Amino acid sequence: MSIFFSTHSKTKINIGIILAGFSPVLSIIVLVLFLIAMPWIITRGMMFNARNSSHRGLRFDFDGQYGQAALVFLGYPLLIVVTLGLAMPFVMRQINKFVFDHHKFGTSHFEMEAKIKDFYMIYLKLFGAVILIGLLLSFGLKAMMKQSGMNLSE
């Protein structure tokens, strides 16, 4: 667990490592408490940012609730682990949908209409690009090594 507190100097204090040095059990307790508090922290942060923003005299607002945030930020990410990453686009869509759907401009709610298919297509294209770049780098490196006289089988 790494919770960093920055001071105005260049020093960073890692609470997780400090607690683990004293007591691993205390470290786990703090981690669990942080996970329980995380949805509340996220929703209150979005509420603060929205309520302190306005456009042409109309204020923004955020009305997401703790239970919904807990499902979106703690429950759904467990699907990523269970499905070995295949649920990542679904989880990202749910997170974005929660954030967008619970923001308001004046009294009007925003609404996200993106389909899960759109998120899967983006991730599929990204995966394809990563594979293509990896293959190009592999072939390029192999050609450079061959040209310089290095033999990979030695």
PDB file of N, CA, C and O in Angstrom, residues 72 80 85-101 111-128:
ATOM      1  N   VAL A  72     -18.935   0.729  -8.528  1.00  0.00           N
ATOM      2  CA  VAL A  72     -18.183   1.109  -9.717  1.00  0.00           C
ATOM      3  C   VAL A  72     -16.671   1.070  -9.488  1.00  0.00           C
ATOM      4  O   VAL A  72     -15.926   0.605 -10.340  1.00  0.00           O
ATOM      5  N   ILE A  80     -12.053  -7.424 -13.538  1.00  0.00           N
ATOM      6  CA  ILE A  80     -10.829  -7.409 -14.337  1.00  0.00           C
ATOM      7  C   ILE A  80      -9.928  -8.555 -13.901  1.00  0.00           C
ATOM      8  O   ILE A  80      -9.356  -9.257 -14.742  1.00  0.00           O
ATOM      9  N   GLY A  85      -8.465  -9.594 -17.286  1.00  0.00           N
ATOM     10  CA  GLY A  85      -8.340  -8.368 -18.059  1.00  0.00           C
ATOM     11  C   GLY A  85      -9.362  -8.182 -19.156  1.00  0.00           C
ATOM     12  O   GLY A  85      -9.457  -7.090 -19.728  1.00  0.00           O
ATOM     13  N   LEU A  86     -10.133  -9.198 -19.466  1.00  0.00           N
ATOM     14  CA  LEU A  86     -11.109  -9.074 -20.563  1.00  0.00           C
ATOM     15  C   LEU A  86     -12.250  -8.110 -20.239  1.00  0.00           C
ATOM     16  O   LEU A  86     -12.890  -7.584 -21.145  1.00  0.00           O
ATOM     17  N   ALA A  87     -12.495  -7.865 -18.964  1.00  0.00           N
ATOM     18  CA  ALA A  87     -13.581  -6.964 -18.573  1.00  0.00           C
ATOM     19  C   ALA A  87     -13.123  -5.511 -18.469  1.00  0.00           C
ATOM     20  O   ALA A  87     -13.924  -4.639 -18.125  1.00  0.00           O
ATOM     21  N   MET A  88     -11.877  -5.237 -18.782  1.00  0.00           N
ATOM     22  CA  MET A  88     -11.341  -3.871 -18.634  1.00  0.00           C
ATOM     23  C   MET A  88     -12.176  -2.825 -19.395  1.00  0.00           C
ATOM     24  O   MET A  88     -12.529  -1.795 -18.817  1.00  0.00           O
ATOM     25  N   PRO A  89     -12.519  -3.037 -20.667  1.00  0.00           N
ATOM     26  CA  PRO A  89     -13.345  -2.036 -21.358  1.00  0.00           C
ATOM     27  C   PRO A  89     -14.710  -1.832 -20.699  1.00  0.00           C
ATOM     28  O   PRO A  89     -15.197  -0.704 -20.597  1.00  0.00           O
ATOM     29  N   PHE A  90     -15.308  -2.919 -20.230  1.00  0.00           N
ATOM     30  CA  PHE A  90     -16.600  -2.810 -19.545  1.00  0.00           C
ATOM     31  C   PHE A  90     -16.465  -1.969 -18.282  1.00  0.00           C
ATOM     32  O   PHE A  90     -17.284  -1.073 -18.020  1.00  0.00           O
ATOM     33  N   VAL A  91     -15.443  -2.241 -17.489  1.00  0.00           N
ATOM     34  CA  VAL A  91     -15.222  -1.513 -16.237  1.00  0.00           C
ATOM     35  C   VAL A  91     -14.962  -0.035 -16.518  1.00  0.00           C
ATOM     36  O   VAL A  91     -15.518   0.844 -15.839  1.00  0.00           O
ATOM     37  N   MET A  92     -14.150   0.258 -17.526  1.00  0.00           N
ATOM     38  CA  MET A  92     -13.868   1.660 -17.855  1.00  0.00           C
ATOM     39  C   MET A  92     -15.136   2.378 -18.314  1.00  0.00           C
ATOM     40  O   MET A  92     -15.344   3.551 -17.995  1.00  0.00           O
ATOM     41  N   ARG A  93     -15.985   1.687 -19.043  1.00  0.00           N
ATOM     42  CA  ARG A  93     -17.251   2.297 -19.463  1.00  0.00           C
ATOM     43  C   ARG A  93     -18.122   2.589 -18.247  1.00  0.00           C
ATOM     44  O   ARG A  93     -18.721   3.664 -18.143  1.00  0.00           O
ATOM     45  N   GLN A  94     -18.188   1.649 -17.310  1.00  0.00           N
ATOM     46  CA  GLN A  94     -19.022   1.847 -16.127  1.00  0.00           C
ATOM     47  C   GLN A  94     -18.504   3.011 -15.288  1.00  0.00           C
ATOM     48  O   GLN A  94     -19.289   3.795 -14.758  1.00  0.00           O
ATOM     49  N   ILE A  95     -17.192   3.140 -15.156  1.00  0.00           N
ATOM     50  CA  ILE A  95     -16.614   4.250 -14.398  1.00  0.00           C
ATOM     51  C   ILE A  95     -16.956   5.570 -15.076  1.00  0.00           C
ATOM     52  O   ILE A  95     -17.416   6.518 -14.426  1.00  0.00           O
ATOM     53  N   ASN A  96     -16.731   5.638 -16.388  1.00  0.00           N
ATOM     54  CA  ASN A  96     -17.043   6.875 -17.124  1.00  0.00           C
ATOM     55  C   ASN A  96     -18.529   7.192 -17.076  1.00  0.00           C
ATOM     56  O   ASN A  96     -18.919   8.353 -16.927  1.00  0.00           O
ATOM     57  N   LYS A  97     -19.367   6.182 -17.210  1.00  0.00           N
ATOM     58  CA  LYS A  97     -20.815   6.394 -17.167  1.00  0.00           C
ATOM     59  C   LYS A  97     -21.236   6.930 -15.801  1.00  0.00           C
ATOM     60  O   LYS A  97     -22.054   7.855 -15.711  1.00  0.00           O
ATOM     61  N   PHE A  98     -20.674   6.373 -14.733  1.00  0.00           N
ATOM     62  CA  PHE A  98     -20.987   6.870 -13.391  1.00  0.00           C
ATOM     63  C   PHE A  98     -20.605   8.341 -13.260  1.00  0.00           C
ATOM     64  O   PHE A  98     -21.389   9.154 -12.768  1.00  0.00           O
ATOM     65  N   VAL A  99     -19.409   8.679 -13.700  1.00  0.00           N
ATOM     66  CA  VAL A  99     -18.930  10.059 -13.571  1.00  0.00           C
ATOM     67  C   VAL A  99     -19.793  11.012 -14.394  1.00  0.00           C
ATOM     68  O   VAL A  99     -20.241  12.051 -13.896  1.00  0.00           O
ATOM     69  N   PHE A 100     -20.050  10.678 -15.653  1.00  0.00           N
ATOM     70  CA  PHE A 100     -20.814  11.579 -16.519  1.00  0.00           C
ATOM     71  C   PHE A 100     -22.283  11.673 -16.111  1.00  0.00           C
ATOM     72  O   PHE A 100     -22.844  12.762 -16.056  1.00  0.00           O
ATOM     73  N   ASP A 101     -22.913  10.532 -15.843  1.00  0.00           N
ATOM     74  CA  ASP A 101     -24.349  10.526 -15.558  1.00  0.00           C
ATOM     75  C   ASP A 101     -24.713  11.231 -14.255  1.00  0.00           C
ATOM     76  O   ASP A 101     -25.857  11.655 -14.081  1.00  0.00           O
ATOM     77  N   GLU A 111     -25.681  12.892 -19.697  1.00  0.00           N
ATOM     78  CA  GLU A 111     -25.961  11.486 -19.945  1.00  0.00           C
ATOM     79  C   GLU A 111     -24.951  10.943 -20.945  1.00  0.00           C
ATOM     80  O   GLU A 111     -24.739  11.524 -22.006  1.00  0.00           O
ATOM     81  N   MET A 112     -24.319   9.839 -20.576  1.00  0.00           N
ATOM     82  CA  MET A 112     -23.358   9.191 -21.466  1.00  0.00           C
ATOM     83  C   MET A 112     -24.063   8.049 -22.182  1.00  0.00           C
ATOM     84  O   MET A 112     -24.656   7.182 -21.549  1.00  0.00           O
ATOM     85  N   GLU A 113     -24.000   8.064 -23.502  1.00  0.00           N
ATOM     86  CA  GLU A 113     -24.692   7.053 -24.291  1.00  0.00           C
ATOM     87  C   GLU A 113     -23.738   6.116 -25.017  1.00  0.00           C
ATOM     88  O   GLU A 113     -24.155   5.377 -25.897  1.00  0.00           O
ATOM     89  N   ALA A 114     -22.461   6.130 -24.671  1.00  0.00           N
ATOM     90  CA  ALA A 114     -21.499   5.243 -25.343  1.00  0.00           C
ATOM     91  C   ALA A 114     -21.831   3.791 -25.030  1.00  0.00           C
ATOM     92  O   ALA A 114     -22.181   3.446 -23.907  1.00  0.00           O
ATOM     93  N   LYS A 115     -21.720   2.963 -26.058  1.00  0.00           N
ATOM     94  CA  LYS A 115     -22.010   1.548 -25.905  1.00  0.00           C
ATOM     95  C   LYS A 115     -20.744   0.801 -25.471  1.00  0.00           C
ATOM     96  O   LYS A 115     -19.624   1.242 -25.706  1.00  0.00           O
ATOM     97  N   ILE A 116     -20.945  -0.334 -24.841  1.00  0.00           N
ATOM     98  CA  ILE A 116     -19.810  -1.162 -24.415  1.00  0.00           C
ATOM     99  C   ILE A 116     -18.988  -1.571 -25.634  1.00  0.00           C
ATOM    100  O   ILE A 116     -17.758  -1.635 -25.574  1.00  0.00           O
ATOM    101  N   LYS A 117     -19.670  -1.811 -26.753  1.00  0.00           N
ATOM    102  CA  LYS A 117     -18.989  -2.203 -27.989  1.00  0.00           C
ATOM    103  C   LYS A 117     -17.949  -1.160 -28.394  1.00  0.00           C
ATOM    104  O   LYS A 117     -16.848  -1.508 -28.832  1.00  0.00           O
ATOM    105  N   ASP A 118     -18.281   0.120 -28.214  1.00  0.00           N
ATOM    106  CA  ASP A 118     -17.343   1.191 -28.562  1.00  0.00           C
ATOM    107  C   ASP A 118     -16.066   1.108 -27.730  1.00  0.00           C
ATOM    108  O   ASP A 118     -14.967   1.291 -28.247  1.00  0.00           O
ATOM    109  N   PHE A 119     -16.219   0.821 -26.443  1.00  0.00           N
ATOM    110  CA  PHE A 119     -15.051   0.694 -25.578  1.00  0.00           C
ATOM    111  C   PHE A 119     -14.212  -0.528 -25.960  1.00  0.00           C
ATOM    112  O   PHE A 119     -12.984  -0.471 -25.973  1.00  0.00           O
ATOM    113  N   TYR A 120     -14.883  -1.641 -26.259  1.00  0.00           N
ATOM    114  CA  TYR A 120     -14.146  -2.843 -26.663  1.00  0.00           C
ATOM    115  C   TYR A 120     -13.395  -2.606 -27.972  1.00  0.00           C
ATOM    116  O   TYR A 120     -12.272  -3.088 -28.136  1.00  0.00           O
ATOM    117  N   MET A 121     -13.983  -1.850 -28.896  1.00  0.00           N
ATOM    118  CA  MET A 121     -13.294  -1.560 -30.161  1.00  0.00           C
ATOM    119  C   MET A 121     -12.045  -0.720 -29.931  1.00  0.00           C
ATOM    120  O   MET A 121     -11.002  -0.955 -30.548  1.00  0.00           O
ATOM    121  N   ILE A 122     -12.124   0.254 -29.035  1.00  0.00           N
ATOM    122  CA  ILE A 122     -10.960   1.081 -28.723  1.00  0.00           C
ATOM    123  C   ILE A 122      -9.845   0.216 -28.138  1.00  0.00           C
ATOM    124  O   ILE A 122      -8.683   0.313 -28.546  1.00  0.00           O
ATOM    125  N   TYR A 123     -10.189  -0.639 -27.186  1.00  0.00           N
ATOM    126  CA  TYR A 123      -9.178  -1.492 -26.560  1.00  0.00           C
ATOM    127  C   TYR A 123      -8.624  -2.518 -27.556  1.00  0.00           C
ATOM    128  O   TYR A 123      -7.441  -2.855 -27.501  1.00  0.00           O
ATOM    129  N   LEU A 124      -9.465  -3.014 -28.457  1.00  0.00           N
ATOM    130  CA  LEU A 124      -9.000  -3.963 -29.473  1.00  0.00           C
ATOM    131  C   LEU A 124      -8.016  -3.283 -30.425  1.00  0.00           C
ATOM    132  O   LEU A 124      -6.968  -3.856 -30.761  1.00  0.00           O
ATOM    133  N   LYS A 125      -8.316  -2.062 -30.825  1.00  0.00           N
ATOM    134  CA  LYS A 125      -7.389  -1.311 -31.683  1.00  0.00           C
ATOM    135  C   LYS A 125      -6.078  -1.027 -30.951  1.00  0.00           C
ATOM    136  O   LYS A 125      -4.997  -1.133 -31.539  1.00  0.00           O
ATOM    137  N   LEU A 126      -6.161  -0.672 -29.685  1.00  0.00           N
ATOM    138  CA  LEU A 126      -4.955  -0.423 -28.889  1.00  0.00           C
ATOM    139  C   LEU A 126      -4.120  -1.693 -28.769  1.00  0.00           C
ATOM    140  O   LEU A 126      -2.902  -1.664 -28.937  1.00  0.00           O
ATOM    141  N   PHE A 127      -4.771  -2.815 -28.506  1.00  0.00           N
ATOM    142  CA  PHE A 127      -4.069  -4.092 -28.403  1.00  0.00           C
ATOM    143  C   PHE A 127      -3.390  -4.432 -29.728  1.00  0.00           C
ATOM    144  O   PHE A 127      -2.231  -4.858 -29.753  1.00  0.00           O
ATOM    145  N   GLY A 128      -4.101  -4.228 -30.832  1.00  0.00           N
ATOM    146  CA  GLY A 128      -3.515  -4.479 -32.156  1.00  0.00           C
ATOM    147  C   GLY A 128      -2.321  -3.586 -32.428  1.00  0.00           C
ATOM    148  O   GLY A 128      -1.305  -4.032 -32.976  1.00  0.00           O
TER     149      GLY A 128
END
